[in-house]
Coordinates of C-alpha atoms and ligand atoms in Angstrom, one line a residue:
M1 CA 48.1 227.0 46.5
R2 CA 51.7 226.1 46.2
K3 CA 53.4 222.8 47.3
I4 CA 56.8 223.6 48.8
I5 CA 59.4 221.2 50.2
H6 CA 62.3 222.4 52.3
V7 CA 65.2 219.8 52.4
D8 CA 68.0 220.1 54.8
M9 CA 70.9 217.6 55.5
D10 CA 71.4 216.4 59.0
A11 CA 74.6 217.6 60.8
F12 CA 75.8 218.1 57.3
F13 CA 79.7 218.6 57.5
A14 CA 79.9 216.3 60.4
A15 CA 77.8 213.6 58.8
V16 CA 80.1 213.7 55.6
E17 CA 83.1 213.3 57.8
Q18 CA 81.5 210.3 59.8
R19 CA 80.7 208.8 56.4
N20 CA 84.2 209.2 55.1
H21 CA 85.8 208.0 58.3
P22 CA 83.6 205.3 59.7
E23 CA 85.7 205.1 62.9
L24 CA 84.0 208.4 63.7
K25 CA 80.5 207.0 63.6
G26 CA 78.6 207.3 66.8
K27 CA 81.2 209.7 68.3
P28 CA 81.0 213.4 69.2
V29 CA 82.6 215.0 66.1
I30 CA 83.2 218.7 65.7
V31 CA 83.9 220.3 62.4
G32 CA 85.6 223.5 62.4
G33 CA 88.1 225.7 64.1
D34 CA 91.0 224.6 66.1
P35 CA 90.3 225.0 69.8
D36 CA 93.9 226.1 70.3
K37 CA 93.6 228.8 67.7
R38 CA 90.4 230.4 68.8
G39 CA 88.2 229.0 66.0
V40 CA 84.6 228.4 66.0
V41 CA 82.5 225.2 65.5
S42 CA 81.0 225.0 62.0
T43 CA 78.8 222.1 63.0
C44 CA 79.0 218.9 65.1
S45 CA 77.5 215.5 65.1
Y46 CA 74.3 214.8 67.1
E47 CA 76.4 212.9 69.6
A48 CA 78.2 216.1 70.2
R49 CA 75.0 218.2 70.5
K50 CA 74.1 216.2 73.6
F51 CA 76.8 218.0 75.4
G52 CA 75.3 221.4 74.4
I53 CA 77.7 222.1 71.5
H54 CA 76.3 223.9 68.4
S55 CA 77.4 225.9 65.4
A56 CA 79.3 229.1 65.9
M57 CA 80.3 228.2 69.4
A58 CA 83.9 228.9 70.3
S59 CA 85.8 225.7 69.7
S60 CA 87.5 226.1 73.1
L61 CA 84.3 226.1 74.9
A62 CA 83.1 223.1 73.0
R63 CA 86.2 221.2 74.1
K64 CA 85.4 222.2 77.7
L65 CA 81.9 220.8 77.3
C66 CA 83.0 217.6 75.7
P67 CA 86.8 216.9 76.3
Q68 CA 86.6 213.6 74.3
A69 CA 85.2 215.4 71.2
I70 CA 87.1 214.8 68.0
F71 CA 88.0 217.9 66.1
I72 CA 88.2 217.8 62.3
K73 CA 89.0 220.5 59.8
S74 CA 86.5 221.1 57.1
N75 CA 86.8 219.6 53.7
F76 CA 84.8 221.8 51.4
S77 CA 85.4 219.9 48.2
D78 CA 83.7 216.8 49.8
Y79 CA 80.8 218.9 51.0
R80 CA 80.4 220.5 47.6
E81 CA 80.3 217.1 45.8
V82 CA 77.5 215.9 48.0
S83 CA 75.8 219.2 47.6
N84 CA 75.8 218.7 43.8
Q85 CA 74.6 215.1 44.1
I86 CA 71.6 216.1 46.1
R87 CA 70.8 219.1 43.9
E88 CA 70.7 216.6 41.0
I89 CA 68.1 214.6 42.8
F90 CA 66.0 217.8 43.4
F91 CA 66.2 218.6 39.7
E92 CA 64.8 215.2 38.8
Y93 CA 61.4 216.5 40.3
T94 CA 61.4 220.2 39.4
D95 CA 63.4 223.0 38.0
L96 CA 62.1 225.3 40.6
V97 CA 64.9 224.7 43.1
E98 CA 66.3 227.4 45.3
P99 CA 69.4 226.4 47.1
L100 CA 70.0 228.3 50.4
S101 CA 73.4 226.8 51.2
L102 CA 75.3 223.8 50.4
D103 CA 73.0 221.5 52.4
E104 CA 69.5 223.0 52.0
A105 CA 67.1 224.0 49.3
Y106 CA 63.5 224.9 48.7
L107 CA 61.6 223.1 46.0
D108 CA 58.3 224.2 44.4
V109 CA 56.7 220.8 43.4
T110 CA 53.2 222.2 42.7
E111 CA 54.0 221.2 39.1
N112 CA 56.6 218.5 38.9
K113 CA 58.1 216.3 36.3
F114 CA 56.4 213.1 37.4
N115 CA 53.0 214.7 37.9
I116 CA 52.9 213.3 41.5
K117 CA 50.1 215.0 43.4
S118 CA 51.4 214.5 46.9
A119 CA 54.4 216.7 47.9
T120 CA 54.8 214.3 50.9
I121 CA 55.4 211.4 48.6
I122 CA 58.0 213.5 46.7
A123 CA 59.7 214.5 49.9
E124 CA 59.9 210.9 51.0
E125 CA 61.2 209.8 47.6
I126 CA 63.9 212.5 47.7
R127 CA 65.0 211.5 51.1
T128 CA 65.3 207.8 50.1
K129 CA 67.2 208.8 47.0
V130 CA 69.5 211.0 48.8
F131 CA 70.3 208.3 51.3
Q132 CA 70.9 205.8 48.5
K133 CA 73.2 208.1 46.6
T134 CA 75.2 209.6 49.6
Q135 CA 74.6 207.4 52.6
L136 CA 73.6 210.6 54.4
T137 CA 70.2 211.4 55.9
C138 CA 68.3 214.6 55.5
S139 CA 65.1 216.0 56.9
A140 CA 62.2 217.6 55.0
G141 CA 59.5 220.1 55.7
V142 CA 56.4 220.0 53.4
S143 CA 53.8 222.8 53.3
F144 CA 52.2 225.5 51.2
N145 CA 54.8 228.2 51.6
K146 CA 58.5 228.6 52.2
F147 CA 58.2 229.9 55.8
L148 CA 56.2 226.9 57.0
A149 CA 58.3 224.3 54.9
K150 CA 61.5 225.7 56.3
V151 CA 60.2 225.7 60.0
A152 CA 58.8 222.1 59.5
S153 CA 62.0 220.6 58.2
D154 CA 63.6 221.2 61.6
I155 CA 60.7 219.7 63.6
N156 CA 61.6 216.0 63.3
K157 CA 65.3 216.3 62.6
P158 CA 67.4 214.2 62.2
N159 CA 66.2 212.0 59.4
G160 CA 62.6 213.1 59.7
I161 CA 59.8 214.7 57.8
C162 CA 57.0 217.1 58.9
V163 CA 54.0 218.0 56.8
V164 CA 52.0 221.1 57.6
T165 CA 48.7 221.1 55.6
P166 CA 46.6 224.3 55.2
A167 CA 44.2 222.9 57.8
E168 CA 47.0 222.4 60.3
A169 CA 48.9 225.6 59.8
S170 CA 47.1 227.7 62.4
D171 CA 47.5 225.2 65.2
F172 CA 51.1 224.5 64.2
I173 CA 51.9 228.2 64.4
N174 CA 50.1 228.6 67.7
K175 CA 52.3 226.0 69.4
L176 CA 55.6 227.1 67.7
P177 CA 58.1 228.6 70.2
I178 CA 59.1 232.0 68.7
R179 CA 62.8 231.1 68.5
K180 CA 61.7 228.5 65.9
F181 CA 60.3 231.2 63.7
Y182 CA 62.9 231.7 60.8
G183 CA 64.4 235.1 61.2
V184 CA 64.0 235.4 64.9
G185 CA 67.5 235.4 66.5
K186 CA 68.6 235.7 70.1
A187 CA 68.1 239.5 70.5
T188 CA 64.5 239.4 68.9
E189 CA 63.6 236.4 71.0
K190 CA 64.5 238.3 74.2
H191 CA 62.6 241.4 73.0
M192 CA 59.6 239.3 72.2
K193 CA 59.7 237.4 75.5
E194 CA 59.7 240.8 77.3
L195 CA 56.5 241.6 75.5
G196 CA 55.1 238.3 76.6
I197 CA 55.5 236.6 73.2
H198 CA 56.6 233.0 73.8
Y199 CA 54.6 231.0 71.2
G200 CA 53.1 231.8 67.8
K201 CA 49.7 232.1 69.6
D202 CA 51.1 235.1 71.5
L203 CA 52.5 236.8 68.4
K204 CA 49.0 236.5 66.8
L205 CA 47.6 238.8 69.6
F206 CA 49.7 241.7 68.3
S207 CA 48.3 243.9 65.5
L208 CA 50.5 244.9 62.5
E209 CA 50.8 248.4 63.9
D210 CA 52.0 247.1 67.2
L211 CA 54.6 244.8 65.6
V212 CA 56.0 247.5 63.5
Y213 CA 56.0 249.8 66.5
H214 CA 58.2 247.3 68.4
F215 CA 60.3 245.6 65.6
G216 CA 60.3 248.2 62.8
K217 CA 60.2 246.9 59.2
S218 CA 60.6 243.3 60.4
G219 CA 57.2 243.8 62.1
F220 CA 55.6 243.3 58.7
Y221 CA 57.3 239.9 58.3
Y222 CA 56.4 238.8 61.7
Y223 CA 52.8 239.7 61.3
K224 CA 52.5 237.8 58.0
I225 CA 54.2 234.7 59.3
A226 CA 52.2 234.6 62.6
H227 CA 49.3 234.3 60.3
G228 CA 50.9 231.7 58.1
E229 CA 51.2 233.9 55.1
D230 CA 54.3 234.0 52.9
D231 CA 53.9 234.5 49.2
R232 CA 57.7 234.6 48.4
P233 CA 58.2 232.4 45.2
V234 CA 61.0 229.8 45.1
Q235 CA 63.6 231.8 43.4
T236 CA 65.8 230.0 40.9
H237 CA 68.0 232.9 40.0
Y238 CA 69.3 234.2 43.2
E239 CA 70.8 237.6 42.8
R240 CA 73.6 238.4 45.2
K241 CA 72.8 241.2 47.5
S242 CA 76.1 241.7 49.2
L243 CA 79.7 240.5 49.2
G244 CA 81.9 240.5 52.2
K245 CA 84.7 238.9 54.0
E246 CA 85.6 238.7 57.5
R247 CA 88.7 237.5 59.6
T248 CA 89.0 236.2 63.0
Y249 CA 92.5 236.8 64.5
A250 CA 94.5 234.3 66.5
E251 CA 95.1 237.0 69.1
D252 CA 93.0 240.0 70.0
I253 CA 94.5 243.2 68.4
L254 CA 94.7 246.5 70.2
D255 CA 97.4 248.2 68.1
K256 CA 95.7 250.9 66.0
E257 CA 98.0 250.7 63.1
L258 CA 97.9 246.9 62.9
I259 CA 94.0 247.0 63.0
E260 CA 94.0 249.6 60.1
S261 CA 96.4 247.5 58.0
K262 CA 94.3 244.3 58.7
L263 CA 91.2 246.2 57.7
I264 CA 92.7 247.4 54.5
E265 CA 93.8 243.8 53.7
I266 CA 90.2 242.7 53.9
S267 CA 88.9 245.6 52.0
D268 CA 91.4 244.9 49.2
K269 CA 90.3 241.2 49.2
V270 CA 86.6 242.2 48.9
F271 CA 87.6 244.7 46.2
D272 CA 89.3 241.9 44.2
Q273 CA 86.3 239.7 44.4
L274 CA 83.9 242.4 43.4
T275 CA 86.1 243.2 40.3
A276 CA 86.2 239.5 39.4
R277 CA 82.4 239.5 39.4
N278 CA 82.1 242.9 37.7
L279 CA 80.1 244.2 40.7
F280 CA 80.2 247.6 42.4
G281 CA 78.0 248.7 45.3
N282 CA 77.0 251.9 47.0
C283 CA 76.9 250.7 50.5
I284 CA 79.9 249.8 52.6
T285 CA 79.7 248.1 56.0
I286 CA 82.5 247.2 58.3
K287 CA 81.9 244.8 61.3
V288 CA 84.0 244.8 64.4
K289 CA 83.8 242.1 67.1
Y290 CA 85.6 242.9 70.3
Y291 CA 87.4 240.4 72.6
N292 CA 84.2 239.9 74.6
F293 CA 82.2 238.9 71.5
T294 CA 80.1 242.0 71.4
Q295 CA 79.9 243.2 67.9
I296 CA 79.0 246.3 66.0
T297 CA 78.6 247.3 62.3
R298 CA 79.1 250.8 60.8
S299 CA 77.8 251.6 57.4
R300 CA 77.9 254.4 54.9
S301 CA 75.9 254.7 51.6
F302 CA 76.7 256.8 48.7
G303 CA 74.6 258.1 45.8
Y304 CA 77.0 256.4 43.4
L305 CA 78.7 253.0 43.1
V306 CA 82.2 252.8 44.7
S307 CA 84.5 251.5 42.0
E308 CA 87.9 252.3 43.3
R309 CA 90.1 250.3 45.6
E310 CA 91.4 253.3 47.5
K311 CA 87.9 254.6 47.9
L312 CA 86.7 251.4 49.5
S313 CA 89.6 251.2 51.9
E314 CA 89.4 254.9 52.8
V315 CA 85.7 254.5 53.6
C316 CA 86.4 251.5 55.7
L317 CA 89.1 253.4 57.7
S318 CA 86.7 256.3 58.3
L319 CA 84.0 253.9 59.5
L320 CA 86.6 252.5 61.9
Q321 CA 87.0 255.9 63.5
D322 CA 83.4 255.4 65.0
T323 CA 84.5 252.2 66.8
E324 CA 86.4 251.5 70.0
Y325 CA 89.5 250.4 68.1
G326 CA 92.6 251.0 69.9
R327 CA 90.7 251.1 73.2
I328 CA 89.0 247.7 73.3
P329 CA 90.8 244.7 71.9
I330 CA 89.4 243.3 68.6
R331 CA 89.1 239.7 67.7
L332 CA 87.3 240.0 64.3
L333 CA 87.2 242.4 61.5
G334 CA 84.8 242.3 58.5
V335 CA 84.0 244.4 55.3
S336 CA 81.0 244.1 53.1
V337 CA 79.7 245.9 50.1
S338 CA 76.0 245.9 49.1
G339 CA 73.6 248.0 47.0
F340 CA 74.6 246.6 43.7
D341 CA 71.5 247.6 42.0
L342 CA 72.1 251.2 41.4
K343 CA 72.4 252.2 37.8
R344 CA 75.8 251.9 36.2
E345 CA 75.7 255.4 35.0
L346 CA 76.0 256.5 38.5
L347 CA 79.4 255.0 38.7
T348 CA 81.4 258.2 38.7
E349 CA 78.8 260.7 39.9
E350 CA 79.9 262.6 43.0
L351 CA 78.1 262.5 46.3
P352 CA 74.6 263.8 45.8
K353 CA 73.6 262.0 49.0
Q354 CA 75.2 260.5 52.1
L355 CA 73.5 258.4 54.5
Y356 CA 74.8 257.0 57.7
F357 CA 73.4 254.4 59.8
D358 CA 74.0 251.6 62.2
F359 CA 72.6 248.1 61.3
G360 CA 73.1 246.7 64.8
D361 CA 73.5 243.0 64.5
D362 CA 72.2 242.6 61.0
F363 CA 75.4 242.5 59.2
Ligands
TTP401 P1 72.9 223.6 59.2 O1 71.9 223.0 58.2 O2 72.4 224.9 59.9 O3 73.4 222.6 60.2 P2 73.6 221.0 60.1 O4 73.4 220.6 58.8 O5 75.1 220.9 60.5 O6 72.8 220.4 61.2 P3 71.2 220.3 61.3 O7 70.7 220.8 59.9 O8 71.0 218.8 61.3 O9 70.8 221.0 62.4 O10 74.2 224.1 58.4 C1 74.6 223.3 57.3 C2 76.2 223.3 57.3 O11 76.6 224.7 57.2 C3 76.8 222.8 58.5 O12 77.0 221.4 58.5 C4 78.1 223.5 58.7 C5 77.8 224.8 58.0 N1 77.6 225.9 59.0 C6 78.7 226.6 59.4 O13 79.8 226.4 58.9 N2 78.5 227.6 60.4 C7 77.3 227.9 61.0 O14 77.2 228.7 61.8 C8 76.1 227.0 60.6 C9 74.8 227.3 61.2 C10 76.4 226.0 59.6
MG402 MG1 71.5 220.9 57.8

């Protein structure tokens, strides 16, 4: 059985800002978009969370909830520096490190460089070293698979640790509110609650067939995690699955031509980044968020890799035809390309297959 640790920094961007500007300590600090320019909150200090503020909330709403909050622009080079420091600490213990973002990673410490038997001891050592090195706190989850370790790291946040042993797993899952299950977002939570699923124990009552019936492919995942099963290894070489860009505009846009030109702008940026990475994909997705925050995605797949700038923008524009643009004001546009694993030989082959589907929220 594996020994997995999930480490996640506490209020990461905000904590770095409070460390770098001691006058901000103990205060509600919000990192992210300007409330006057329709930005969104990247994260906020725990002092700000007491007011109900959270990541991805409109900054203007955050300011309403807590007028005394201090807004700070993000400083990515500072966050990257800390991120590198904590990764160095992880690598002292194992090479099996899978970073999920700047502030979190999975570690497989089944075998480790100090031959320490207890993953809990390693997690505590890491937390101590992270604090000594960065003056920042983190939280850790320790368990025998990624799913449980990830959920556990959130349980005693901030500056906490939670260990879920094989013997405790079943009870732990029984009591877990379904929103805490990694991968269950707002929409799925609502759907589950309608089915009477509030805690892990309720999810366990559903058969695999039932869950697939209600949730499609994700049903397999929900079934497995409800039973504490997750055999995904800690992946050290993460392969990029998609590349995308999106833009939120200072003012909602209704004008059709303007929207089209904005979309081409994004499409060109994405194309530049793909070219820089020598990547081409066969699936193109656009995302449109309307003024009222409802959002849709439209996708198209090809039997070959799209390798031309004009083709990419042309497909984006044609996908746009299937949205309410020009009728409903738009606040955000996005373009993403995926499906990089088609063989290179297919680069120029023409149209053997065309699929069309709507991803709903899963951009
Ligand atoms: P999280 O680990 O999700 O959040 P956090 O570290 O701020 O707070 P905690 O873990 O204690 O709950 O994300 C890490 C950083 O990623 C966060 O500090 C800012 C950034 N981020 C965004 O920019 N936008 C987002 O929507 C989220 C969730 C995070
Ligand atoms: Mg965090």
